[in-house]
PDB file of C-alpha atoms and ligand atoms in Angstrom:
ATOM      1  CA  UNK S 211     -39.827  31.835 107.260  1.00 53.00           C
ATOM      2  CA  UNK S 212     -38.352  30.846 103.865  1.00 59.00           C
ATOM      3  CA  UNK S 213     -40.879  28.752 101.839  1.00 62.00           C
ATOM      4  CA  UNK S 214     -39.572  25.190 100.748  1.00 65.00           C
ATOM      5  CA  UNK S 215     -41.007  24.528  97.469  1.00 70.00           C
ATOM      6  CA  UNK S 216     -41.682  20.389  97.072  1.00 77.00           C
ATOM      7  CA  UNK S 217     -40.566  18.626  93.955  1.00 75.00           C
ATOM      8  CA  UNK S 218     -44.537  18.225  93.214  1.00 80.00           C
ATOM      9  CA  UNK S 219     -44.950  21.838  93.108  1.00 80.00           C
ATOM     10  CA  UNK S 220     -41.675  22.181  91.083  1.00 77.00           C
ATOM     11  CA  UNK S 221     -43.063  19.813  88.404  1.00 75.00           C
ATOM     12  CA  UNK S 222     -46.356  20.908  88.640  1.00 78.00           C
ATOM     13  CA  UNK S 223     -44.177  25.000  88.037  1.00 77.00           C
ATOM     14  CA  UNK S 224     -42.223  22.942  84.832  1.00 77.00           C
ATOM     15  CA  UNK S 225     -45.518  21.923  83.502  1.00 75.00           C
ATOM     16  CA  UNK S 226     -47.578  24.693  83.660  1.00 78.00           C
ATOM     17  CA  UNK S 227     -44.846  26.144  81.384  1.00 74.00           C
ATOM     18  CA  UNK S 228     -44.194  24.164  78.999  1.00 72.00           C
ATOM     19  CA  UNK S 229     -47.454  23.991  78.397  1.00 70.00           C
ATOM     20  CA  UNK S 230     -47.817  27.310  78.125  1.00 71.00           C
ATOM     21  CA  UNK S 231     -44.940  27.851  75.845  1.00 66.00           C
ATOM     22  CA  UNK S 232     -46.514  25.041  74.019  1.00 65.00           C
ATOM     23  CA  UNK S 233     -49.584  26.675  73.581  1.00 62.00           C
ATOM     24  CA  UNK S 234     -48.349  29.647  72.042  1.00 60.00           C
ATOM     25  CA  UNK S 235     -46.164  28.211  69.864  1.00 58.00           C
ATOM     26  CA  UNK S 236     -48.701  26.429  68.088  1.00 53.00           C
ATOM     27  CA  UNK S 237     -50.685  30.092  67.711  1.00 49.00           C
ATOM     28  CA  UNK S 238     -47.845  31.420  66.327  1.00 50.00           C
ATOM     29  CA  UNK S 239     -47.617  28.833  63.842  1.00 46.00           C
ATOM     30  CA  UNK S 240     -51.294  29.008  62.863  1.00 44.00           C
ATOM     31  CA  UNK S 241     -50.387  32.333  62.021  1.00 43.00           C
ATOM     32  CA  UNK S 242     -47.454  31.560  60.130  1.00 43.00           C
ATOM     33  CA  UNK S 243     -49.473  28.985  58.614  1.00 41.00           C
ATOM     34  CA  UNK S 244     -52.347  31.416  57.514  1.00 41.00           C
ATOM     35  CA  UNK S 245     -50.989  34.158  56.606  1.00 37.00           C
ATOM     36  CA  UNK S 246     -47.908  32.655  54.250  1.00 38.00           C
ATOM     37  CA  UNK S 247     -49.872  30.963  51.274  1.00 38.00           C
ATOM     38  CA  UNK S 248     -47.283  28.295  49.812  1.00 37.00           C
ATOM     39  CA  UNK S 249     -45.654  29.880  46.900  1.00 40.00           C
ATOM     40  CA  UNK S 250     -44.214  28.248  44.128  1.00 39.00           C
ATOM     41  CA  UNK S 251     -42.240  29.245  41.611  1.00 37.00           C
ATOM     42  CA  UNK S 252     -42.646  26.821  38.422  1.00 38.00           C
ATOM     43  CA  UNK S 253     -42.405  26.958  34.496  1.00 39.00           C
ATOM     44  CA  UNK S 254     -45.260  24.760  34.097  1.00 42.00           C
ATOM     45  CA  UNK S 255     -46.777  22.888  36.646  1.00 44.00           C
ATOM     46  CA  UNK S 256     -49.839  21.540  35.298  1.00 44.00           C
ATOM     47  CA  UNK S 257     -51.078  20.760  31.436  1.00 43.00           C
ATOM     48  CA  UNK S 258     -53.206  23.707  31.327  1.00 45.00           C
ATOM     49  CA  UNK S 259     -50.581  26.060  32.813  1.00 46.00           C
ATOM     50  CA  UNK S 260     -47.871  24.208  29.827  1.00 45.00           C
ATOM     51  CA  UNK S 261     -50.840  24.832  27.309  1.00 45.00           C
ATOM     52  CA  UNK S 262     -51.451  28.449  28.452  1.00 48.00           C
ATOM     53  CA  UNK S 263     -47.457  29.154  27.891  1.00 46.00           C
ATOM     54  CA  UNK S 264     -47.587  27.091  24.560  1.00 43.00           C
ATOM     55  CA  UNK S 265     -44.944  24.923  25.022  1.00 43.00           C
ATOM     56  CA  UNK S 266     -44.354  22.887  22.232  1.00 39.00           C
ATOM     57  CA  UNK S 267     -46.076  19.948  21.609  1.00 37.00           C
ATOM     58  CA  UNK S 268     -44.038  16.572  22.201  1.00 36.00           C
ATOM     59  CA  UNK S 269     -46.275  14.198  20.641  1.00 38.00           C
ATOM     60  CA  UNK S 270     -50.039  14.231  20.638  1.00 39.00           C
ATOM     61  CA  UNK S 271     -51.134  11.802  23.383  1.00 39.00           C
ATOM     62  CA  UNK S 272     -54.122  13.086  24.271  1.00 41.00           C
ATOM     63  CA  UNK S 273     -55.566   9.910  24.959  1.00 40.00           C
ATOM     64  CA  UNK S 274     -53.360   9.901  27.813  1.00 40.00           C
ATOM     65  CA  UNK S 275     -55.178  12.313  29.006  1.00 43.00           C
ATOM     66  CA  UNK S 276     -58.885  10.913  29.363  1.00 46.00           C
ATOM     67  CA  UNK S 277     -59.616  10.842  32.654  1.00 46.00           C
ATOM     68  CA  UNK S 278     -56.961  12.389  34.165  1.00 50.00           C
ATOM     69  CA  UNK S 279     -58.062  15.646  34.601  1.00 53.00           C
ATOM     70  CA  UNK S 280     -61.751  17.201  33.337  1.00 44.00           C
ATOM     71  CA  UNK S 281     -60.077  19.752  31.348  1.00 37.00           C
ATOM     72  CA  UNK S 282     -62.207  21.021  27.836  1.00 37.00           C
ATOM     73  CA  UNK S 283     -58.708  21.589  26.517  1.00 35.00           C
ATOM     74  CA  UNK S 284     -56.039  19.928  26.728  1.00 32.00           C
ATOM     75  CA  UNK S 285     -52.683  20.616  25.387  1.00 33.00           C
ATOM     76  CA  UNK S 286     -49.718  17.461  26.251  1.00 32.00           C
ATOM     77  CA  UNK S 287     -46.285  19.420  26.047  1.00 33.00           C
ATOM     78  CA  UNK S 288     -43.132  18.217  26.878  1.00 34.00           C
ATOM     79  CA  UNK S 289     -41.214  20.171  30.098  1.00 32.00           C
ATOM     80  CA  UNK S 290     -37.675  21.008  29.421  1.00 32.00           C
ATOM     81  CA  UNK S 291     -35.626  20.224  32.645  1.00 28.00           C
ATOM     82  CA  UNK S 292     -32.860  22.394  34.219  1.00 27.00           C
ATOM     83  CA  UNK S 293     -30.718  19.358  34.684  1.00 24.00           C
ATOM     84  CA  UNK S 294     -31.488  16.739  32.087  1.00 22.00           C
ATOM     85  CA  UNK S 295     -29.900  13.598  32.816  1.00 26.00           C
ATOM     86  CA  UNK S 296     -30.531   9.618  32.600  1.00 27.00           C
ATOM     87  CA  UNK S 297     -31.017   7.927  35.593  1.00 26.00           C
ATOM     88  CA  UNK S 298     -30.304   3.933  36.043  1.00 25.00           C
ATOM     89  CA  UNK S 299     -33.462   2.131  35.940  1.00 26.00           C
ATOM     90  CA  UNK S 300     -33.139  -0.913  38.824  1.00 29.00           C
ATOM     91  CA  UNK S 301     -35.806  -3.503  38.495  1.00 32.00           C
ATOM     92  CA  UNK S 302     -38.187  -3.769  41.758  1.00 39.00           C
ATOM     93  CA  UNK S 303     -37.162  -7.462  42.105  1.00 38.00           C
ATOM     94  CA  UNK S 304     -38.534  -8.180  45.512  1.00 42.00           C
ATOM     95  CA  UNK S 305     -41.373  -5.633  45.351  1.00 40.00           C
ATOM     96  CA  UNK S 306     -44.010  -8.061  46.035  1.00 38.00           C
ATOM     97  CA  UNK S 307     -42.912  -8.384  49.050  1.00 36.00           C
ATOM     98  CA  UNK S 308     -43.806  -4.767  50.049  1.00 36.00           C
ATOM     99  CA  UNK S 309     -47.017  -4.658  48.640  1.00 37.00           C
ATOM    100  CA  UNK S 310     -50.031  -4.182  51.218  1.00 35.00           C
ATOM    101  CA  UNK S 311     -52.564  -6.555  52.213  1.00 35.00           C
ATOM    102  CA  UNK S 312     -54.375  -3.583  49.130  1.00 36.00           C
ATOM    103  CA  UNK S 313     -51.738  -4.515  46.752  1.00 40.00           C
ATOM    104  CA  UNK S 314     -51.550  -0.990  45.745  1.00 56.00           C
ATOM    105  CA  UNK S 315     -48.400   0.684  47.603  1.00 71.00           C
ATOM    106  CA  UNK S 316     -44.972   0.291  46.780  1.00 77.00           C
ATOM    107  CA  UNK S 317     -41.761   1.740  47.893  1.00 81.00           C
ATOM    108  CA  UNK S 318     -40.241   5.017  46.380  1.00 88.00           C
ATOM    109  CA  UNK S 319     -36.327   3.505  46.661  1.00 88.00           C
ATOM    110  CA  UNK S 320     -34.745   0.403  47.249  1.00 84.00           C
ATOM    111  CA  UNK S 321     -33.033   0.977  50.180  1.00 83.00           C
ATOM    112  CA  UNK S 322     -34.170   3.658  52.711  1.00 84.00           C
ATOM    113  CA  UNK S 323     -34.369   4.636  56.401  1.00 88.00           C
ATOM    114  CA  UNK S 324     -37.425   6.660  57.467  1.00 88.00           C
ATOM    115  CA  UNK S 325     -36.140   9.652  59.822  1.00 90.00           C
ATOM    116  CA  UNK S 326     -39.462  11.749  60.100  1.00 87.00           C
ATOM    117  CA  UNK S 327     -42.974   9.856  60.079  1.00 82.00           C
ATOM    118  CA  UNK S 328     -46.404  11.822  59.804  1.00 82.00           C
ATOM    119  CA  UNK S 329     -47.554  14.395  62.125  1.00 84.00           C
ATOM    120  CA  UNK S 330     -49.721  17.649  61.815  1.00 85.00           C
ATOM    121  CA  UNK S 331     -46.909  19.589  60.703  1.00 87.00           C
ATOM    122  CA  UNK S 332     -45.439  16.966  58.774  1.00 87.00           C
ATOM    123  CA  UNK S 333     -48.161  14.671  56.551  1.00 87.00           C
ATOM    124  CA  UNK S 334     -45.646  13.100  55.106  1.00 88.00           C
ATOM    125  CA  UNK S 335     -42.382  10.339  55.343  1.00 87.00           C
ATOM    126  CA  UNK S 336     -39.071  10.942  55.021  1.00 91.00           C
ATOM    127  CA  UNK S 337     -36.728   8.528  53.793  1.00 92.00           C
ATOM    128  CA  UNK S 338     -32.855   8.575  53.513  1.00 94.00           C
ATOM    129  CA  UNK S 339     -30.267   6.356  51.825  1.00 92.00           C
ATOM    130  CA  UNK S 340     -27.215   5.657  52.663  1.00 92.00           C
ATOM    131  CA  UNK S 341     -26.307   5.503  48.768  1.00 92.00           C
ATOM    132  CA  UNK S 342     -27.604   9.370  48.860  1.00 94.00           C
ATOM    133  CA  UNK S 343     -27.968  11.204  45.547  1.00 96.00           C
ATOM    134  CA  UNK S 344     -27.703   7.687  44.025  1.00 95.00           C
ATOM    135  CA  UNK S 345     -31.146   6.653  44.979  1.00 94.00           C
ATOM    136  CA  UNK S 346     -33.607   6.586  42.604  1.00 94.00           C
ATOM    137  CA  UNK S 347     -36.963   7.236  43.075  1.00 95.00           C
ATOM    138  CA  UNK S 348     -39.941   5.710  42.178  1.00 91.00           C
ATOM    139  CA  UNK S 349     -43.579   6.663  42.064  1.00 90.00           C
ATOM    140  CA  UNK S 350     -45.247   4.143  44.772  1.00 86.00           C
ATOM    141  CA  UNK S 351     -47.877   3.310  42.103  1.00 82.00           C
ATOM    142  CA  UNK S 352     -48.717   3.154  38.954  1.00 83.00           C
ATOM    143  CA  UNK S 353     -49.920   6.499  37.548  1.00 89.00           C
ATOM    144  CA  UNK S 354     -49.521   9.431  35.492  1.00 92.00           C
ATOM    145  CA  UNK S 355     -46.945  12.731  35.960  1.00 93.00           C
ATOM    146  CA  UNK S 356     -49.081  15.193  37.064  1.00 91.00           C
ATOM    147  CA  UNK S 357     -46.750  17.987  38.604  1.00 91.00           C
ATOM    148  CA  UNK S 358     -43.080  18.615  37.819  1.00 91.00           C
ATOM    149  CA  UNK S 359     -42.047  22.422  39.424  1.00 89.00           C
ATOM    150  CA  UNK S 360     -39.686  23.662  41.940  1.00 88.00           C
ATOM    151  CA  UNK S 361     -41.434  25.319  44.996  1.00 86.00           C
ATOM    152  CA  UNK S 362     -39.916  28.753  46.396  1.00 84.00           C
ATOM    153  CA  UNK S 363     -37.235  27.519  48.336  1.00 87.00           C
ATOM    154  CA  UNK S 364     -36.059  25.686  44.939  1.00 88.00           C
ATOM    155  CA  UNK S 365     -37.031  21.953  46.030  1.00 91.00           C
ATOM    156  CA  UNK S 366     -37.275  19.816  42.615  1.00 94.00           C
ATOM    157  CA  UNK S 367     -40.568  18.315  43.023  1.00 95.00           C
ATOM    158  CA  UNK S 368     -42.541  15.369  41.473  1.00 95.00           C
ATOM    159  CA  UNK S 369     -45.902  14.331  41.222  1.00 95.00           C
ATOM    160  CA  UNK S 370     -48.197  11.557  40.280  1.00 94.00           C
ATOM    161  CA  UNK S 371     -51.587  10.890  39.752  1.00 93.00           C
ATOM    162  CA  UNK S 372     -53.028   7.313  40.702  1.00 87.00           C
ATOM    163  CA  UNK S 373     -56.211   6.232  40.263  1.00 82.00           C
ATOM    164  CA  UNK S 374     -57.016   3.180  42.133  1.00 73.00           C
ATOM    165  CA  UNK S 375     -60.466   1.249  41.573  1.00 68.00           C
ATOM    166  CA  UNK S 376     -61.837   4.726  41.072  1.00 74.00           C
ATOM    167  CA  UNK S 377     -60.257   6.426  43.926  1.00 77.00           C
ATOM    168  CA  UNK S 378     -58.204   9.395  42.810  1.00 85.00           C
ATOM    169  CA  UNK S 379     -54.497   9.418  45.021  1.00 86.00           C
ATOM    170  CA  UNK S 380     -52.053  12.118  44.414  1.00 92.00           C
ATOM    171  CA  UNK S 381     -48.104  10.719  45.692  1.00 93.00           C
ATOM    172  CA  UNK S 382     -45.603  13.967  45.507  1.00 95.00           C
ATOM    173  CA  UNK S 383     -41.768  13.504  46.333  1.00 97.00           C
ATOM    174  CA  UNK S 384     -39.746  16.471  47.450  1.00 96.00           C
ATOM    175  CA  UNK S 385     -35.898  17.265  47.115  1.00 96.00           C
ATOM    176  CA  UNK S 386     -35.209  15.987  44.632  1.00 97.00           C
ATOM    177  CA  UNK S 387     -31.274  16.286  43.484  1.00 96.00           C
ATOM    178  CA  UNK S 388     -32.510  15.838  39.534  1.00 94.00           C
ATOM    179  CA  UNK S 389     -35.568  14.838  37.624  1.00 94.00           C
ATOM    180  CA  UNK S 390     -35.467  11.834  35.469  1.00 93.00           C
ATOM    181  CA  UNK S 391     -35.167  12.414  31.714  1.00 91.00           C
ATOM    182  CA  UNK S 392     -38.054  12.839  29.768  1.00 88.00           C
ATOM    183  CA  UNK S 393     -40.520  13.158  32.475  1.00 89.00           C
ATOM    184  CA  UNK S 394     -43.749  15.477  30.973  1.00 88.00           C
ATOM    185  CA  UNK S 395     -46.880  16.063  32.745  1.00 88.00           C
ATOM    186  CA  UNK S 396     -49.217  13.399  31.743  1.00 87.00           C
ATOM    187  CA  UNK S 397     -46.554  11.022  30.951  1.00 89.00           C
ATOM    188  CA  UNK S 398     -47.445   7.251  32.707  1.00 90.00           C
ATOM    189  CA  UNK S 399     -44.883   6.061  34.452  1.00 90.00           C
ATOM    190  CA  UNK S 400     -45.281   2.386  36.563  1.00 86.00           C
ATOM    191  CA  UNK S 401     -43.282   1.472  39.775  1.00 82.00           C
ATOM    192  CA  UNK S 402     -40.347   0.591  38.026  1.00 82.00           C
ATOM    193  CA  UNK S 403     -39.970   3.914  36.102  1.00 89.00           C
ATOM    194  CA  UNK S 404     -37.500   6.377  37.994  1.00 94.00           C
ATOM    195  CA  UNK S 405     -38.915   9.883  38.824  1.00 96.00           C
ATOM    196  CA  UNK S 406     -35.512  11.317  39.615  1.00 96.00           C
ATOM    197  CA  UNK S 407     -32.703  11.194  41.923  1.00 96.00           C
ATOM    198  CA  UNK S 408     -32.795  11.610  45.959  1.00 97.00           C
ATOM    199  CA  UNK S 409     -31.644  14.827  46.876  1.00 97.00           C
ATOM    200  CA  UNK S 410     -31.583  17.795  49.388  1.00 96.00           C
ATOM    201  CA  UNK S 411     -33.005  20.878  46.905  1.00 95.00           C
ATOM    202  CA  UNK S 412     -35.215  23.247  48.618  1.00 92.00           C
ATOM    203  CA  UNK S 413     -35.652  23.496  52.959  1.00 91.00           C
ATOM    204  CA  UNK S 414     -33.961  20.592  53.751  1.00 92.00           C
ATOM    205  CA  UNK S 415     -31.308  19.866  56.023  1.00 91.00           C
ATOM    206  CA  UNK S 416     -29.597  16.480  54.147  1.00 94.00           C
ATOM    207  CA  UNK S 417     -30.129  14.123  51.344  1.00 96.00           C
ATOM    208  CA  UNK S 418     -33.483  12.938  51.738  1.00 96.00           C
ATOM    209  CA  UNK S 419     -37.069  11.948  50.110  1.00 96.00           C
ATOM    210  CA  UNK S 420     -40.186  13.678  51.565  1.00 95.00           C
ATOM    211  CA  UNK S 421     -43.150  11.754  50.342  1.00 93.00           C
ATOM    212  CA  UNK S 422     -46.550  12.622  50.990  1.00 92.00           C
ATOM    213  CA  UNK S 423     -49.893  10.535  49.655  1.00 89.00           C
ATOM    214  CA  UNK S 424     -52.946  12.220  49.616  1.00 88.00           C
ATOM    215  CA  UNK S 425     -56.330  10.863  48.505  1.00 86.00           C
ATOM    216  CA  UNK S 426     -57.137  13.722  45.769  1.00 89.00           C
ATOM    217  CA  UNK S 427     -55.982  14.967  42.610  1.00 91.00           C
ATOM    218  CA  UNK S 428     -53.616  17.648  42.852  1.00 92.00           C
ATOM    219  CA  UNK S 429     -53.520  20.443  40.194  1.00 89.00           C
ATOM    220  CA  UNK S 430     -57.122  18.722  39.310  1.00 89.00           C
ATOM    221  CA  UNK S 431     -59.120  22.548  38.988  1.00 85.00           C
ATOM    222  CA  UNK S 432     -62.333  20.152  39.818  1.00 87.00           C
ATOM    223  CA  UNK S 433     -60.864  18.901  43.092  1.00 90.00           C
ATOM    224  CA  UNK S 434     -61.530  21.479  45.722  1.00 91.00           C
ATOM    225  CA  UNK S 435     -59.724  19.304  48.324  1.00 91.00           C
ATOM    226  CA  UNK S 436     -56.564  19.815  46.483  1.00 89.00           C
ATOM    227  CA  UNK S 437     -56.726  22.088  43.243  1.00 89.00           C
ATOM    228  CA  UNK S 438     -53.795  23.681  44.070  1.00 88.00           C
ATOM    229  CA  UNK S 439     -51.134  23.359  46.791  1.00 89.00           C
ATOM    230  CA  UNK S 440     -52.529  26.110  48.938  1.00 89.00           C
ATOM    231  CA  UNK S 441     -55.338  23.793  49.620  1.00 92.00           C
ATOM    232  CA  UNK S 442     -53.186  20.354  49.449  1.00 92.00           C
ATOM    233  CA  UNK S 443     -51.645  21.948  52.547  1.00 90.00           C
ATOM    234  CA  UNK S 444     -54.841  22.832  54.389  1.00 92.00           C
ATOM    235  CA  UNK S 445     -56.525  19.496  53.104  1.00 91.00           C
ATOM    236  CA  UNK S 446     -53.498  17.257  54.808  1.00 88.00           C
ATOM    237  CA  UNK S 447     -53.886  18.755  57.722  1.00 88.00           C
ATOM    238  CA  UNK S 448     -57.743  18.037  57.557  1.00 88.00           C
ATOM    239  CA  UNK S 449     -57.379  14.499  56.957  1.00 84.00           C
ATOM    240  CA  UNK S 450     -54.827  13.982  59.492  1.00 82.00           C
ATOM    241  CA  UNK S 451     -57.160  15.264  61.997  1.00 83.00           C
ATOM    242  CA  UNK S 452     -59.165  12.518  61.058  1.00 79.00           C
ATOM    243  CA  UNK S 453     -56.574   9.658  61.194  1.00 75.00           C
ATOM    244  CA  UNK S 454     -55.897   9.547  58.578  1.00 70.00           C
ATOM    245  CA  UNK S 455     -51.638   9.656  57.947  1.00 59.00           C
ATOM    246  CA  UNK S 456     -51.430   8.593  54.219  1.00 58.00           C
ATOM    247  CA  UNK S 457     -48.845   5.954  53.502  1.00 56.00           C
ATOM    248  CA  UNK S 458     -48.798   5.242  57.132  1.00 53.00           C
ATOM    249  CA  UNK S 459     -52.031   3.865  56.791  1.00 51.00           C
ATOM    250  CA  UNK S 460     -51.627   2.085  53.150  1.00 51.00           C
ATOM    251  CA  UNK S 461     -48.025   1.343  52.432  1.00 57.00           C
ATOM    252  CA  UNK S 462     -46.054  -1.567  54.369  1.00 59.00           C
ATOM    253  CA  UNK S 463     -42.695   0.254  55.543  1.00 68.00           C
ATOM    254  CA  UNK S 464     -40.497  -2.845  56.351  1.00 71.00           C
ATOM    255  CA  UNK S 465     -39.128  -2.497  60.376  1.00 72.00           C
ATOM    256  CA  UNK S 466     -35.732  -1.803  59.135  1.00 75.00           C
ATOM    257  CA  UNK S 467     -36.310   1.423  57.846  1.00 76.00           C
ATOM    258  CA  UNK S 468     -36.999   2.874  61.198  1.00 74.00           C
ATOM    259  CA  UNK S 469     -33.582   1.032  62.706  1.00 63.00           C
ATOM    260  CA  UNK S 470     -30.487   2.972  62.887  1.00 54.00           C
TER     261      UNK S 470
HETATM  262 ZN1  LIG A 572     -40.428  15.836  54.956  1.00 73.31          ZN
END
């Protein structure tokens, strides 16, 4: 007698497997995830590596420097960019009206649409704009240039160190199309200075701005949580285990950005 299979047990057949193919993807990406450190290839991507390789000094600003990172020496040096160019400084006219209930977050661009929110493979936003390569972006606090390097896959990369009633926050925007000019680690730069220009550099599939917050100092070779980007990876993932989804949690993205 031929067996009649119900819909139950057909659904109960379609979930068994896709929660078994489920399951081992995720393995597999541990894996991945383990066993290929981040690699970055950079000129200088902190002050001490920029001291180390004796870059020139720009101007002595060391004062700058106090507080920022522990370091016994430090050595300010100015980073020469690949693509130098000036970028148009808009004013942030209605920015208080984006600032949280913490006054502390800001918006990277003017306009924007998010198209990828946090998630554990992904502790970060992503933001497009319909003006493209055109939007500028801005660090989402006040704070102070921290990391300027390209990562292997050749994503221009930004970013800055905040320190907010004694909290240390590290904000870091991906694909960039072009840094802005002049932009040195431990330069300060405000909301309203321009980090660079939106872009698609690196693994990315369009013209977009991956931001990720993080509540340590990155680069900082006292911050275990995040002294390099090995362990900013590993330390995301950590603290989105435990809720915590960075500018999801801090930064007021107005409803329109998630409309189409
Ligand atoms: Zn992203």
């Amino acid at each position: 007698m031929r067996k009649v299979r119900t819909l139950k047990q057909y659904t109960a057949l379609l979930l068994s497997f896709i929660l078994i193919v489920s399951a081992i993807s995720i393995n597999i990406r541990d894996v991945f995830a383990t066993n290929d450190p981040y690699e970055i290839n950079y000129e200088y991507v902190n002050i001490k590596d920029m001291a180390a390789a004796n870059v020139a000094n720009k101007e002595d600003n060391s004062s700058l420097l106090d507080g920022l990172f522990s370091f016994e020496e430090t050595t300010l040096t100015e980073v020469e960019m690949k693509q130098p160019s000036s970028v148009e400084l808009p004013v942030k006219k209605d920015s208080a009206a984006l600032v949280t209930d913490r006054q502390v977050w800001y918006l990277p661009t003017e306009v924007g649409r998010v198209t990828q929110s946090p998630n554990y493979w992904h502790v970060a936003l992503d933001i497009t704009s319909y003006r493209g390569t055109a939007e500028v972006i801005h660090p989402v606090a006040n704070g102070v240039i921290s990391g300027i390097y390209t990562d292997s896959a050749g994503a221009l990369i930004v970013t800055v160190l905040h320190n907010i009633n004694g909290q240390k926050y590290t904000s870091q925007y991906v694909h960039l199309s072009r840094y802005a000019e002049g932009l040195y680690v431990g330069k300060q730069v405000t909301i309203n200075d321009a980090l660079g220009q939106m872009g698609t550099t690196g693994n990315s599939t369009g013209v977009h701005l991956h931001l990720a917050v993080l509540d340590c100092a990155l680069f900082d070779p006292n911050d275990n949580n995040c002294r390099d980007l090995g362990a900013w990876y590993r330390y995301d993932k950590i603290r989105f285990q435990q809720g915590y989804i960075g500018l999801g949690t801090m930064m007021k993205v107005p409803g329109e950005w998630y409309s189409r």
